[in-house]
PDB file of C-alpha atoms in Angstrom:
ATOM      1  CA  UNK Y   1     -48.891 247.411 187.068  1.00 69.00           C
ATOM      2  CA  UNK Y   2     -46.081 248.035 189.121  1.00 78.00           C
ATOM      3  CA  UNK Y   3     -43.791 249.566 186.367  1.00 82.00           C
ATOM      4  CA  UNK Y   4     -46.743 251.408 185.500  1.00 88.00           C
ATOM      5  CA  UNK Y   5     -47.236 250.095 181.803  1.00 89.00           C
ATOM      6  CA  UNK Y   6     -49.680 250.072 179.511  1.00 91.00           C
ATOM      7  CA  UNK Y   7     -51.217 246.667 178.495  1.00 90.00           C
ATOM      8  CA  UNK Y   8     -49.559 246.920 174.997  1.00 92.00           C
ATOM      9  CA  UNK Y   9     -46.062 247.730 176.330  1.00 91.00           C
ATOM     10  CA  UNK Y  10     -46.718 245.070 179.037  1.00 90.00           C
ATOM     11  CA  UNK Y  11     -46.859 242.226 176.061  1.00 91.00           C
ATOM     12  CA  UNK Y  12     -44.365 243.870 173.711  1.00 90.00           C
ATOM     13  CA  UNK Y  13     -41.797 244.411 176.136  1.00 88.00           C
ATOM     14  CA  UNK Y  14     -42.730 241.696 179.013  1.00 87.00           C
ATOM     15  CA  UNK Y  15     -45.222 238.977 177.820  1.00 90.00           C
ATOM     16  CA  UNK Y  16     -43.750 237.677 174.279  1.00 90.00           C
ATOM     17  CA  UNK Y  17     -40.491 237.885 174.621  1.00 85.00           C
ATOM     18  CA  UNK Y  18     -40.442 236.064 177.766  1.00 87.00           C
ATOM     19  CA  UNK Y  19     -43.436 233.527 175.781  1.00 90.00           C
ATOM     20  CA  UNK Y  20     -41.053 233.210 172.539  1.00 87.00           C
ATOM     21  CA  UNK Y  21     -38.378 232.220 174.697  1.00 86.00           C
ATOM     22  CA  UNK Y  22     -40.125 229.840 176.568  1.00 87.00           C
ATOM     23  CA  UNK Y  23     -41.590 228.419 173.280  1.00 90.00           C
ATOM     24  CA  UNK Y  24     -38.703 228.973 170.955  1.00 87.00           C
ATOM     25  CA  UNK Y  25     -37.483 225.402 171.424  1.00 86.00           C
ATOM     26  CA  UNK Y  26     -40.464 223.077 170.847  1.00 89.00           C
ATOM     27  CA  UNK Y  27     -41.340 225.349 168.109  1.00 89.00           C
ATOM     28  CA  UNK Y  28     -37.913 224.273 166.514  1.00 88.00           C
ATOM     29  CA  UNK Y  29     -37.688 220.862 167.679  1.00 87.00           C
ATOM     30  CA  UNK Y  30     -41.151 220.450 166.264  1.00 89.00           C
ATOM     31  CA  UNK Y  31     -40.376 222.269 162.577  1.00 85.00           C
ATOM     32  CA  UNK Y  32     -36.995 219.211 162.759  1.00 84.00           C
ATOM     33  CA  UNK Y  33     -39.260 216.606 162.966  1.00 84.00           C
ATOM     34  CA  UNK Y  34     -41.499 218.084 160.497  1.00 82.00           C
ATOM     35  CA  UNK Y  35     -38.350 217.737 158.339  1.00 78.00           C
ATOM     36  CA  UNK Y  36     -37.462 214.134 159.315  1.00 76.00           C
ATOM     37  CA  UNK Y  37     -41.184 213.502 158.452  1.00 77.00           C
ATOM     38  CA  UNK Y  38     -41.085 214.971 155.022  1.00 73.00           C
ATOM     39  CA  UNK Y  39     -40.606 211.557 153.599  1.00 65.00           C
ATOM     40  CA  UNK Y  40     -43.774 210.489 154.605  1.00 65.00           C
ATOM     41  CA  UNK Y  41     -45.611 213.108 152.477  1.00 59.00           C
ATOM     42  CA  UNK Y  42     -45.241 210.505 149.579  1.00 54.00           C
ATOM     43  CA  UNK Y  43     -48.262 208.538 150.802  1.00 55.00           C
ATOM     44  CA  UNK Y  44     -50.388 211.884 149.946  1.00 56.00           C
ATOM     45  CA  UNK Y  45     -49.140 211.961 146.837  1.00 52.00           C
ATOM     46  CA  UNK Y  46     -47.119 215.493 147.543  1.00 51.00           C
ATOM     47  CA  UNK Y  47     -43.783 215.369 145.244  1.00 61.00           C
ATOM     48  CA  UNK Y  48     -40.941 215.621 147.483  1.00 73.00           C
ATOM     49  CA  UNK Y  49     -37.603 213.946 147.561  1.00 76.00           C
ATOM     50  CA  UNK Y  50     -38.553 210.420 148.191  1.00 78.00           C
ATOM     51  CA  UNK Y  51     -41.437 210.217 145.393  1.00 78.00           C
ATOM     52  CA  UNK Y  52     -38.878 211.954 142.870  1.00 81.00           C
ATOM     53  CA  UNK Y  53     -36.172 209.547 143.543  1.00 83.00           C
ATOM     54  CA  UNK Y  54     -38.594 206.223 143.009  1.00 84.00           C
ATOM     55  CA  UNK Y  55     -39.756 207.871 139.732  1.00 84.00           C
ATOM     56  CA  UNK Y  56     -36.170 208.088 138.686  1.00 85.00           C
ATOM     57  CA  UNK Y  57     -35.674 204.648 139.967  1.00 87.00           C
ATOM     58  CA  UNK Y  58     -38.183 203.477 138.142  1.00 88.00           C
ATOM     59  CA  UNK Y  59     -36.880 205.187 134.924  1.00 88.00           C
ATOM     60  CA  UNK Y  60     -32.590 204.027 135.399  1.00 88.00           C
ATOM     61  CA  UNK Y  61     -32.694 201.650 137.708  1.00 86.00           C
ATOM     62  CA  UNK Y  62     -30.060 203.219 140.580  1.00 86.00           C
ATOM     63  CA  UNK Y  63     -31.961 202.676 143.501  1.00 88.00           C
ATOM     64  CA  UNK Y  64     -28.492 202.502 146.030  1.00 91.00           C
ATOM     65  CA  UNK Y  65     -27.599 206.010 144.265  1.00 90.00           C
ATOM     66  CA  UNK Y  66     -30.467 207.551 145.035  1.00 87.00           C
ATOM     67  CA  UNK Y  67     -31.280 206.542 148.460  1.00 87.00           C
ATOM     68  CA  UNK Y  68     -28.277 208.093 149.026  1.00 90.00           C
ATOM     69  CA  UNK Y  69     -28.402 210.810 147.972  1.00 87.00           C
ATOM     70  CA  UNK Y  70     -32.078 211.615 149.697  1.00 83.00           C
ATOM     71  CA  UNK Y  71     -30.153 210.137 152.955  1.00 84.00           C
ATOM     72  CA  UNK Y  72     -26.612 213.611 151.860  1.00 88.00           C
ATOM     73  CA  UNK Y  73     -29.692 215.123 151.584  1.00 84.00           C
ATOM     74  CA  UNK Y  74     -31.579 215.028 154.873  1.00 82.00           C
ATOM     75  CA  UNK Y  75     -28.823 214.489 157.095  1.00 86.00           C
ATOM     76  CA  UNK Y  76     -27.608 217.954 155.578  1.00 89.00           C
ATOM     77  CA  UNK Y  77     -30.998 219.742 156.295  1.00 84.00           C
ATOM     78  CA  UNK Y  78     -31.262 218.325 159.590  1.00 85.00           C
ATOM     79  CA  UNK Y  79     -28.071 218.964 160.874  1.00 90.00           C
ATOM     80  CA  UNK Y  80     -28.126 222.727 159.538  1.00 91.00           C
ATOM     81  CA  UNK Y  81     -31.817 223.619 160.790  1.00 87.00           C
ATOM     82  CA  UNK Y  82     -30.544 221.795 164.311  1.00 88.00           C
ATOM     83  CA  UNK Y  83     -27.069 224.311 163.859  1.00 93.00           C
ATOM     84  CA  UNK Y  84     -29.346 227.579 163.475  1.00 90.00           C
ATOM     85  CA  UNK Y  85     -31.818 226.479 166.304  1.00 88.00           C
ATOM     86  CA  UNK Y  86     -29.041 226.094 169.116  1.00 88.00           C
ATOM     87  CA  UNK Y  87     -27.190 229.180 167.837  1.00 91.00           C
ATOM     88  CA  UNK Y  88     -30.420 231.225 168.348  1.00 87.00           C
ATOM     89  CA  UNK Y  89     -31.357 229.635 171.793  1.00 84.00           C
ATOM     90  CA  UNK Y  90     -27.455 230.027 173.035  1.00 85.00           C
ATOM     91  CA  UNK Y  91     -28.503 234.001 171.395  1.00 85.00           C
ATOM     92  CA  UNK Y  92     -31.530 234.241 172.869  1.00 80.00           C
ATOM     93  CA  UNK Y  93     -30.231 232.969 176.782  1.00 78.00           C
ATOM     94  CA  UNK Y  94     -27.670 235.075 176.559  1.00 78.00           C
ATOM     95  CA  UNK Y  95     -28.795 238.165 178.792  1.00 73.00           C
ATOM     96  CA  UNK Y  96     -29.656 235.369 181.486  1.00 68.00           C
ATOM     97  CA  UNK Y  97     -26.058 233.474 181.751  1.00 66.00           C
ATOM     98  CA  UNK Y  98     -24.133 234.442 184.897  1.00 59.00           C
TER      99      UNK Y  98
END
């Protein structure tokens, strides 16, 4: 009220950038796990990495291959996705640094 606003400047301007940077973080810590996780979509039947490498186990036999390859895999994702997220927090702190 005091900069004499309207309520939709006051949340464009004010209220979600200050809420996205406040949320930013859990919202990509949470979308990492959700990565980490993936593996576990196997038990629904979804076909994802893990479930495609135990079919093609189960078809040549190169279990050690494969594994590792899902591990290149995930490490690769994770440590990208985890890259991108602290650039864009270090961006998005940036007018607050001293």
């Amino acid at each position: 009220m005091a900069l004499n606003l309207q309520s939709r400047q006051f949340f464009r301007l004010i209220a979600i950038p200050i809420a996205f940077r406040i949320s930013l973080p859990t919202m990509l810590n949470t979308a990492i796990s959700l990565l980490k996780n993936s593996a576990y979509l196997q038990t629904i039947g979804l076909a994802e990495l893990t479930f495609v490498a135990v079919d093609r186990i189960a078809t040549d036999f190169r279990a050690i291959e494969m594994f590792a390859a899902i591990c290149v895999i995930y490490l690769a994702l994770v440590a990208v996705l985890a890259l991108l997220a602290g650039r864009l927090e270090a961006r998005l702190q940036r007018p607050f640094q001293q």
